[in-house]
XYZ file of C-alpha atoms in Angstrom:
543
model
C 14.448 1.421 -7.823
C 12.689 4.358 -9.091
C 9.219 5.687 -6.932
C 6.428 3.812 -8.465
C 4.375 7.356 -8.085
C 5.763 8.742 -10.840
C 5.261 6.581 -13.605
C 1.579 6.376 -12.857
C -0.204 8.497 -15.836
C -0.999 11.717 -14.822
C -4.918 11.703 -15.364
C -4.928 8.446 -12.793
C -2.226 10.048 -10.564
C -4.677 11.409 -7.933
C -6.608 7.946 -8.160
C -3.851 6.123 -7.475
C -3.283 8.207 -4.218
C -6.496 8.393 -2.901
C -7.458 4.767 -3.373
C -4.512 3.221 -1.906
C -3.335 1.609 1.304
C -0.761 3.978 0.868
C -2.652 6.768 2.007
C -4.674 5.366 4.425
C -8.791 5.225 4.503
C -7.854 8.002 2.205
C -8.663 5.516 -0.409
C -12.498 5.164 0.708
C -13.264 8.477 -1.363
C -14.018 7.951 -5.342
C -11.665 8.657 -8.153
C -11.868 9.798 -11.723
C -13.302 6.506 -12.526
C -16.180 6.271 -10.413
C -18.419 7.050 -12.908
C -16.968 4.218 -14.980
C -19.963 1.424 -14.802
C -18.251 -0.942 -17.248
C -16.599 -4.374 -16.400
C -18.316 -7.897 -15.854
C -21.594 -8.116 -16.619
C -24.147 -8.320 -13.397
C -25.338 -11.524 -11.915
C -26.837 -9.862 -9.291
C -25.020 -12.497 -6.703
C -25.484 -10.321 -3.736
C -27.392 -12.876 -1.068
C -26.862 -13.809 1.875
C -27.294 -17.502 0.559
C -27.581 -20.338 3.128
C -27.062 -24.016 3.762
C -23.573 -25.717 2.042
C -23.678 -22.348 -0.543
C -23.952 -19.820 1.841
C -21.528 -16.738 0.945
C -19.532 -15.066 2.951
C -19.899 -11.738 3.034
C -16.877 -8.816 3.713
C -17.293 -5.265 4.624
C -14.557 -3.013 3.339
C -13.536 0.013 4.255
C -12.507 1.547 1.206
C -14.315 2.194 -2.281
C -13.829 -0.413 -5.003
C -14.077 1.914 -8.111
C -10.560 2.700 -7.999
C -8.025 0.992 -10.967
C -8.267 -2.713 -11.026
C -5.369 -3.556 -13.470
C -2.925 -5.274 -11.477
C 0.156 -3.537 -13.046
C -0.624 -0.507 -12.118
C -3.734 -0.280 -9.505
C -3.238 1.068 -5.602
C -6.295 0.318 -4.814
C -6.950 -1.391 -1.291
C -10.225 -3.011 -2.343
C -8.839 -4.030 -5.602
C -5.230 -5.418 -4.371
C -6.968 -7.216 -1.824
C -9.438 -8.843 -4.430
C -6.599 -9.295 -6.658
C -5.252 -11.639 -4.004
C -8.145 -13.902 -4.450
C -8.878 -13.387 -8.188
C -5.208 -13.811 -9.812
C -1.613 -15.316 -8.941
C 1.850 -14.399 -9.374
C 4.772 -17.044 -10.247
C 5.107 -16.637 -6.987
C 2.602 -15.019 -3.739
C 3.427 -13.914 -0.216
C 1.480 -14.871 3.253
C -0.338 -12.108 3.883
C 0.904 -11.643 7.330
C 4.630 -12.613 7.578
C 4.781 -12.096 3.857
C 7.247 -15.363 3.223
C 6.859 -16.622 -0.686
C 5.764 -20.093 -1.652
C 4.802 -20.963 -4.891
C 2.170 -20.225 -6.507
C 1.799 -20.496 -10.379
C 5.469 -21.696 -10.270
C 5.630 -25.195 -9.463
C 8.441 -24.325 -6.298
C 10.913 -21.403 -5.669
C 14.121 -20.313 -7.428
C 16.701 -23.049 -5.771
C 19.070 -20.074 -5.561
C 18.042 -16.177 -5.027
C 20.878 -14.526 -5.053
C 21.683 -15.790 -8.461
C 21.095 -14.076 -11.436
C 18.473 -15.884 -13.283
C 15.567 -17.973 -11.772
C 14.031 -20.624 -13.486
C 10.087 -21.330 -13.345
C 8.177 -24.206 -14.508
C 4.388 -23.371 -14.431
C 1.972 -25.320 -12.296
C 0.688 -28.599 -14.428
C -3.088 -27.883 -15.218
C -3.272 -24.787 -14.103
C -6.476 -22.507 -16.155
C -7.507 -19.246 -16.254
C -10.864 -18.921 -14.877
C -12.329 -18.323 -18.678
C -10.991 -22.030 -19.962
C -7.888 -21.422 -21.486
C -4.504 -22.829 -20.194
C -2.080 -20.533 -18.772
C 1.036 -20.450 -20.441
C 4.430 -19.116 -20.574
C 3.180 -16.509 -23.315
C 1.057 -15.405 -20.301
C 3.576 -14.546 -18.064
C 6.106 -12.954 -20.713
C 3.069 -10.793 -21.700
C 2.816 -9.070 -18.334
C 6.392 -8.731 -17.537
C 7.137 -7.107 -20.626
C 4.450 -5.040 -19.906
C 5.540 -4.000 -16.711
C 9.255 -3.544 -18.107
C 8.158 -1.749 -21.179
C 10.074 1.566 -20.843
C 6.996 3.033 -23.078
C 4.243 2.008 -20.524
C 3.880 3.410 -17.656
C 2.649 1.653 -14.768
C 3.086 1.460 -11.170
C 4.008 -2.056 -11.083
C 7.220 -1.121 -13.230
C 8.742 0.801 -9.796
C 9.027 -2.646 -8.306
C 10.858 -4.287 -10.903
C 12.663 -2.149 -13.406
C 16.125 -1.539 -11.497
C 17.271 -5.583 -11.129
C 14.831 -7.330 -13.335
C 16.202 -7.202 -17.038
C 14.314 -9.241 -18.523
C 11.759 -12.559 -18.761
C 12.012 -14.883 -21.047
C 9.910 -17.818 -22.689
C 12.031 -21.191 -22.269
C 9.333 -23.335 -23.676
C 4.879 -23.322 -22.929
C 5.541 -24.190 -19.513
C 8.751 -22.915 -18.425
C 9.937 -19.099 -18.489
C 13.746 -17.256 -17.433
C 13.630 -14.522 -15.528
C 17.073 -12.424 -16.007
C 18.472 -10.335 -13.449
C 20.724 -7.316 -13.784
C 22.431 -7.736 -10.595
C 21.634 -10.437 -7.271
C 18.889 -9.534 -5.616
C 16.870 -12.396 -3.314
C 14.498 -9.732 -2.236
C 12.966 -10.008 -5.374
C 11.359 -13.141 -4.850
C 8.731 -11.896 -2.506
C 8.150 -9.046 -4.913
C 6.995 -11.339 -7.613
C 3.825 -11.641 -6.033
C 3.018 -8.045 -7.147
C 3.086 -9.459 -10.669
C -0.533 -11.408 -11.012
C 0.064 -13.072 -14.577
C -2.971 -12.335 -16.736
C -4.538 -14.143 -20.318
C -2.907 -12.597 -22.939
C -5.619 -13.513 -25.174
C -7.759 -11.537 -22.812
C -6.107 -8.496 -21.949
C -3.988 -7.641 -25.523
C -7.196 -6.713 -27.125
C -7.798 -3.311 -28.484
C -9.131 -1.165 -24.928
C -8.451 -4.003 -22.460
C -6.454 -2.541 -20.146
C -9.148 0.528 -19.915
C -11.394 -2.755 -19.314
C -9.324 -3.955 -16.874
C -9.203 -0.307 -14.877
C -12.798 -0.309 -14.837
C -13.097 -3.906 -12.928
C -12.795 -6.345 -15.432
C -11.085 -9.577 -13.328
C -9.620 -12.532 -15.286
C -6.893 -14.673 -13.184
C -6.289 -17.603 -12.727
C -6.666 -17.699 -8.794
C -9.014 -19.747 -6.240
C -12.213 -17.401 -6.864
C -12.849 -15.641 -9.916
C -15.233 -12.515 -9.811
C -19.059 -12.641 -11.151
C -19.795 -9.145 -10.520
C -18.834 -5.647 -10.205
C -20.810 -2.177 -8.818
C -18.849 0.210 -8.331
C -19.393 2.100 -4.940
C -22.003 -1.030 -4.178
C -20.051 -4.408 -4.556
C -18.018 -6.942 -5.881
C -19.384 -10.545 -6.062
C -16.586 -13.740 -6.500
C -17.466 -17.732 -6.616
C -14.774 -20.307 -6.181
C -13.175 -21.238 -9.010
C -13.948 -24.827 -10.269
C -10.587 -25.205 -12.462
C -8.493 -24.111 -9.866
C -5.615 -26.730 -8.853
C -3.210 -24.583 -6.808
C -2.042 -24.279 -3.181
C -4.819 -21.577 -1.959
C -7.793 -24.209 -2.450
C -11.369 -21.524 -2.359
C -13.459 -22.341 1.075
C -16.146 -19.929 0.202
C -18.764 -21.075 -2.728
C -19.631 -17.547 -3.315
C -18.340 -14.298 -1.427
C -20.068 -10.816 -1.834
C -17.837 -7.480 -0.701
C -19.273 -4.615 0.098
C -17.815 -0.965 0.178
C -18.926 1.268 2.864
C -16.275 4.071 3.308
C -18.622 5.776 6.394
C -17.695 3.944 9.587
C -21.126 3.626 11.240
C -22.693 1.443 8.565
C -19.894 -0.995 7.959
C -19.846 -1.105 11.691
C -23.697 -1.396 11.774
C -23.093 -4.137 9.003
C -21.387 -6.453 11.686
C -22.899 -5.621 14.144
C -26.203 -7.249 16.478
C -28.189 -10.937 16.099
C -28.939 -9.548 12.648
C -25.745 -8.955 11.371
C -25.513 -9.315 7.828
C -21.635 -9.535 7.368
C -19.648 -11.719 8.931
C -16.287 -9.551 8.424
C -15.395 -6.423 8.159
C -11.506 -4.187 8.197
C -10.888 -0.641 9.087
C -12.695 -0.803 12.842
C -12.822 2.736 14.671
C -11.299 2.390 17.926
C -14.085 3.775 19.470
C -16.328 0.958 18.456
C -13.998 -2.179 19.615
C -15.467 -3.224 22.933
C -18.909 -2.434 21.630
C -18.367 -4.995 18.685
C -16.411 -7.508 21.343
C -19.278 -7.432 23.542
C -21.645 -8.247 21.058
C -19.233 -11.681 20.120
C -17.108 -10.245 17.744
C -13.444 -11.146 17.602
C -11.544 -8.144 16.963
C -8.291 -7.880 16.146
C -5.044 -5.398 15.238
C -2.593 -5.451 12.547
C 0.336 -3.340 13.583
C 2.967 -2.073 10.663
C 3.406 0.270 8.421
C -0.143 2.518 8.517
C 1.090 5.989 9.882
C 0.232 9.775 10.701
C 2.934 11.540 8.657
C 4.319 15.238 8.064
C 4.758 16.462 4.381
C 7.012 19.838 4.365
C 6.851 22.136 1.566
C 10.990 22.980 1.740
C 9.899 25.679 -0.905
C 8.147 27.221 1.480
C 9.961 29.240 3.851
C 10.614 28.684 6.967
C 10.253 24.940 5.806
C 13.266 24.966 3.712
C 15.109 25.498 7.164
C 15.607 21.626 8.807
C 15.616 23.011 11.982
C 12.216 24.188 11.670
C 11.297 20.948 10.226
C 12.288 19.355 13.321
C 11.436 21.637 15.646
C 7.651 20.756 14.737
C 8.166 17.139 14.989
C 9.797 17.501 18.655
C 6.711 19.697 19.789
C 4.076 16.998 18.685
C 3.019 15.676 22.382
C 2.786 11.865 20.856
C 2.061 10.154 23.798
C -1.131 12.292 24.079
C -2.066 11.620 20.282
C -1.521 7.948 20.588
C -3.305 7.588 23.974
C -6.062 10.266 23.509
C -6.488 9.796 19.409
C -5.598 6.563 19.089
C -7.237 5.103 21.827
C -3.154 3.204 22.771
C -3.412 1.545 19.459
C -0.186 2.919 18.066
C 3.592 3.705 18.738
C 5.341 7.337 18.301
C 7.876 6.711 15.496
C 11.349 5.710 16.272
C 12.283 5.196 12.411
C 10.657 5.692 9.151
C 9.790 1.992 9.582
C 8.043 0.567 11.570
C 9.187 -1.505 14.852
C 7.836 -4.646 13.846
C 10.071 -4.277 10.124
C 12.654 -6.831 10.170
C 14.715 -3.699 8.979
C 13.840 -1.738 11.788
C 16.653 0.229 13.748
C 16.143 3.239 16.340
C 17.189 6.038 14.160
C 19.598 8.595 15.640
C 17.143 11.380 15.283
C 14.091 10.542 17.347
C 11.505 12.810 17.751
C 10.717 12.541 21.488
C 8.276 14.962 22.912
C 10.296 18.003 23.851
C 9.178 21.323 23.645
C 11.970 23.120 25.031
C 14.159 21.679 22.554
C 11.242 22.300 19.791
C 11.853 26.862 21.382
C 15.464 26.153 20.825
C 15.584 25.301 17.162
C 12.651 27.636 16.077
C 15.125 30.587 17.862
C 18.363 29.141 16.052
C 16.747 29.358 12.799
C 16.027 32.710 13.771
C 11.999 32.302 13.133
C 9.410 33.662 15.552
C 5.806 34.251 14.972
C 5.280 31.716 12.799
C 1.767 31.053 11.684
C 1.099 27.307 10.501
C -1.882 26.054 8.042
C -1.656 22.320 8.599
C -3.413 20.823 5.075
C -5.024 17.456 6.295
C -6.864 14.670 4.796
C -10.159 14.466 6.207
C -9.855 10.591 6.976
C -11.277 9.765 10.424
C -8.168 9.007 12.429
C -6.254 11.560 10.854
C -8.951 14.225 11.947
C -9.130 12.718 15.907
C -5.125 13.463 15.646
C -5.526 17.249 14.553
C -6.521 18.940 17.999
C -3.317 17.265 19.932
C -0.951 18.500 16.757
C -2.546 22.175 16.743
C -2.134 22.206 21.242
C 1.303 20.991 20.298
C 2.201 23.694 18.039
C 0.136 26.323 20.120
C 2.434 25.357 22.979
C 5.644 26.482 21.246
C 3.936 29.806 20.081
C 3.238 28.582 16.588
C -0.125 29.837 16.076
C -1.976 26.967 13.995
C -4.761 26.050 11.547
C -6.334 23.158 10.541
C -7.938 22.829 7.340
C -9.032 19.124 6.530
C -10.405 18.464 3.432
C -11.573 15.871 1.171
C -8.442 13.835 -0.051
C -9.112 14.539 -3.300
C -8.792 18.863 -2.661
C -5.438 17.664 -0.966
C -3.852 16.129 -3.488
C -5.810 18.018 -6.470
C -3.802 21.159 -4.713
C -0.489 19.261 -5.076
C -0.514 17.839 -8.155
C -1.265 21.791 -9.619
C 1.712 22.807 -7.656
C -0.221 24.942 -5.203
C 1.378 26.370 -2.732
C 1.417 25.190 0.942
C 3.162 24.655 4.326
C 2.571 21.265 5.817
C 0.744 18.431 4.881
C -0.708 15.667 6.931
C -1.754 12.253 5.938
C -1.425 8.763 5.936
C 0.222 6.830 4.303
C 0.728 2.729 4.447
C 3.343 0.880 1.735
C 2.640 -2.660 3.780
C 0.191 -3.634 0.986
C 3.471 -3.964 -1.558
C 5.438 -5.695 1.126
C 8.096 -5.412 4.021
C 11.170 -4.773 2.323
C 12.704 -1.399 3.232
C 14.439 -1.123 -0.146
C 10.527 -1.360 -1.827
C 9.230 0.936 1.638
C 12.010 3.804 1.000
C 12.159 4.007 -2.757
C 8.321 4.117 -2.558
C 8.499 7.589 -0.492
C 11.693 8.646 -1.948
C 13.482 9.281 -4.948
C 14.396 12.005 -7.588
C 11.701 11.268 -9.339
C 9.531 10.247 -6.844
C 5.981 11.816 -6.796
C 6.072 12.576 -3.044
C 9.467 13.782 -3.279
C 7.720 16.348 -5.931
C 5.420 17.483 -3.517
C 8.054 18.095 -0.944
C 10.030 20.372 -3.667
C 12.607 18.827 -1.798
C 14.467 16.267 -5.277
C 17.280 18.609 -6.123
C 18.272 19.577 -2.681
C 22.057 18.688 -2.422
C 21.613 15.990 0.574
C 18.381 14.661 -1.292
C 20.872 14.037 -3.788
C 23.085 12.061 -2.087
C 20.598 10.219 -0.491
C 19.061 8.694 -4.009
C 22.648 8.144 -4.492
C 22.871 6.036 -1.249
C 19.710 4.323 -1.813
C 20.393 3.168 -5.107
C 23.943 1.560 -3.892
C 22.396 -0.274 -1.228
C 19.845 -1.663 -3.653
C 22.461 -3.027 -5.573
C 24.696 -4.548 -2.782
C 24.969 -8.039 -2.765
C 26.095 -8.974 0.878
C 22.976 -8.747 3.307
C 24.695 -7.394 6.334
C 26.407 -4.519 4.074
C 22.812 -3.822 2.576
C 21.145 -3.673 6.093
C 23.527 -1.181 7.342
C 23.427 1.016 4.406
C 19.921 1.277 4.439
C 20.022 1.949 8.177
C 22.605 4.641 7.650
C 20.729 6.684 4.972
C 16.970 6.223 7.426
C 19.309 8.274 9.926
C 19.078 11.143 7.472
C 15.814 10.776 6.665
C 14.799 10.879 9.890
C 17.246 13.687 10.210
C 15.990 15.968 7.110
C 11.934 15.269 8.255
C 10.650 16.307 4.866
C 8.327 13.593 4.678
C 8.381 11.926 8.075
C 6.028 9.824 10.263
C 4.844 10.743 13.776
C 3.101 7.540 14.868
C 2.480 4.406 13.886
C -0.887 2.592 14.331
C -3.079 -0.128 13.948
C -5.281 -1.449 12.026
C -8.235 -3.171 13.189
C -9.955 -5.811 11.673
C -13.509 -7.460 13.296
C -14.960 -11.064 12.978
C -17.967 -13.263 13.820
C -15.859 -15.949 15.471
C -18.775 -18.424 15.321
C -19.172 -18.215 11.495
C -15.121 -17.892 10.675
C -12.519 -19.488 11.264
C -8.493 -19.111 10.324
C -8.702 -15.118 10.111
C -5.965 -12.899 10.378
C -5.549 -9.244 11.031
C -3.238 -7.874 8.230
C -1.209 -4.140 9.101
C -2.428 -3.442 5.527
C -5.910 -2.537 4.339
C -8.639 -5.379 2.751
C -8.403 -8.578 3.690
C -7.095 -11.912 2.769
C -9.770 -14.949 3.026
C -7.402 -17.664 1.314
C -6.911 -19.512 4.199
C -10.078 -18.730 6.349
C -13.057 -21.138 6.192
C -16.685 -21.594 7.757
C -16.666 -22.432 11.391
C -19.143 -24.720 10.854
């Protein structure tokens, strides 16, 4: 599968970094499009409500003026919207992430065959009227596999989806180039969208700026940029996610002491809210908040320029990872809510396999491969996002690399200088950020070819594509996509995380949590996702 970075257009490339899960709360600073006030027009349905219509308001840690269009947006406040707003053929639990049916009436009786058959749900509307239809679903599939268009969803599906086919109105093929039953679960990153809508003249620009037309349990009424989004539940809707909320009203407030503010005290005027700083859990439980931690994917990670030297040297590469005193950042930074990597993924991945190279805390060993690569004296600027976490984590990795005689400094800046100096091929040593490919799913295949590939936008970054073992590791990675026997698959990917882990080009040093905070005496059936946003589809009013 090829990185989904790359085919993003390259005027929305920095948006679709800094307003993903993918890098973090990185995504709580605006893009190119904030300025962009179009989409649906205002109803002004921002109250608090009361009584049997009350509405449920969310407090999300990230902005919501990113890219909306499901094909291609990033975004953590969008996707998670998106959850509510559209469906896919088929959608994922948000925690385990196991498929059921969603817009298809029930699940391909056979996923490792080659073609999957889908009848669409009797009845089912879009939230403007109109029927959906077969023509619905072939219109955003082709989209997605239209070699002219470029769009992020197209990563997910272009190596073993070949095609999707209408059978009849209610019925569509899907045609596989090879077996491949992870690819089930994937379909929920497909929302099907009107056709009549969204294949007019400037639509899709429409549908970047916030324009929402699914047909899922709540269907949006308004949009404000940097303010709000505003949903109701959808009448027509007839599917398996039935809407518990009337009305719900999200705010975005990127700065952690209002959205914490927002939950918090008898006058609370939210009654959830994600991204929770550590430092503010016990406050929030002692004021009758449940708060809870999703743990997974969200991670601290190393970027190397290997055009840089000594960075082009592994050892050096490694010898930085092995001085990073992790138990200190994770007790001291993290406040014990994360794990020092033991893999690329996570140790909750059903994937998940103690690499071979582990980066333990070991500064002696850290001396050792600095001297072999014959480097001393080496002066490290350390290029950080300036996302909360991230900056509590910067004083233990510059007393790390102090302690081996690697003279550091940090310079955190705004995500958007980071990645504005990367994309204009600025030069730099190290890179740290965050980065979290949960919100796509769990499968490694999807997690690895998301962070690598030869044409990969992180692996452009790194400068690291046309190294001779990068090579051969797309090579590996693309043959383990394509196996068909699951054990054989598991152990191939397995083999070729050993040399990532090995190479530490781009490379996690912790894992961690992320918190999500409730008023247990207003809601009911919440769950803490690893991912950012949150998922109200099966939550309801306590009373």
């Amino acid at each position: 599968m090829r990185d989904v970075t790359h085919d993003v257009p390259a005027p929305h490339r920095r948006s679709f970094l800094k307003h993903t899960g993918a890098l973090g709360a990185a995504a709580a600073l605006s893009s190119s499009l904030a300025a962009c006030s179009a989409g649906p027009e205002s109803t002004n349905d921002t109250g608090s409500g009361g009584g049997a219509h009350r509405t449920l308001t969310a407090v999300i840690g990230y902005g919501n003026d990113g890219s909306w269009d499901p094909t291609q947006t990033a975004s953590a406040f969008a996707m998670a919207a998106n959850n509510h707003i559209y469906e896919g053929l088929v959608d994922t639990d948000p925690i385990t992430r196991a498929p059921y049916a969603a817009l298809a009436t029930r699940m391909p009786t056979d996923p490792t065959a080659t073609s999957w058959t889908f009848t669409l749900r009797p009845g089912a509307r879009f939230h403007d009227g109109r029927p959906v239809t077969a023509d619905d679903v072939v219109f955003v599939f082709d989209r997605i596999l239209d070699p002219d268009t470029q769009t992020l969803a197209k990563g997910f599906f272009a190596s073993w989806l070949k095609d999707v086919r209408r059978i009849d109105a209610h019925n569509v093929e899907l045609v596989l180039r090879f077996p491949f039953p992870e690819g089930v679960s994937r379909l929920t990153l497909a929302k099907i969208m009107p056709k009549h809508v969204y294949e007019r003249p400037g639509a899709w620009d429409d549908a970047i700026r916030g324009k929402a037309v699914g047909s899922g349990p709540y269907r949006q009424t308004a949009h404000h940029p940097k303010s709000n989004t505003t949903f109701a539940a959808f009448a027509g809707y007839n599917g398996p996610r039935r809407p518990a909320f009337d009305r719900m009203n999200w705010l975005t407030i990127v700065d952690a002491a209002p959205r914490v503010a927002r939950i918090s005290g008898a006058a609370a005027g939210a009654q959830i809210a994600d991204n929770i700083p550590y430092a503010n859990i016990r406050q929030l439980e002692k004021g009758g908040m449940s708060v809870a931690g999703g743990a997974g994917m969200n991670n601290l990670f190393l970027m190397f320029n290997t055009r840089h030297r000594p960075f082009d040297d592994v050892r050096v590469r490694q010898a930085l990872h092995y001085a990073v005193d992790t138990g200190k950042l994770v007790q001291v930074a993290l406040k014990g809510h994360g794990r020092p990597a033991s893999s690329f993924l996570d140790e909750g991945n059903p994937s998940h396999r103690r690499a071979r190279t582990v980066y333990d805390h070991d500064p002696e060993r850290a001396k050792a491969l600095l001297k072999a690569a014959g480097v001393s004296g080496l002066h490290v600027d350390l290029l950080a996002v300036n996302v909360s976490w991230i900056v509590d984590c910067l004083p233990t990795l510059k007393a790390s690399w102090d302690a081996i005689g690697v003279r550091t400094t940090l310079s955190p800046q705004e995500t958007t200088a980071v990645f504005t100096k990367l994309d204009q091929k600025q030069d730099y040593q190290v890179v740290a950020a965050a980065s979290n490919p949960n919100q796509f799913g769990l499968d490694a295949d999807l997690i690895m070819h998301y962070n690598y590939g030869p044409q990969n936008l992180w692996m452009q970054y790194a400068r690291w594509a046309d190294d001779p073992v990068a090579r051969q590791l797309f090579k590996d990675m693309d043959r383990a996509t394509r196996e068909p026997d699951p054990a054989r698959k598991r152990a191939m990917i397995q083999d070729y995380l050993d040399v990532v882990a090995e190479q530490a080009v781009l490379y996690p040093v912790v894992h961690n949590e992320l918190m999500t905070a409730w008023n247990p005496r207003k809601l009911t059936g919440i769950r803490a996702q690893p991912y950012p946003g949150v998922n109200l589809l099966q939550a309801k009013w306590t009373h």
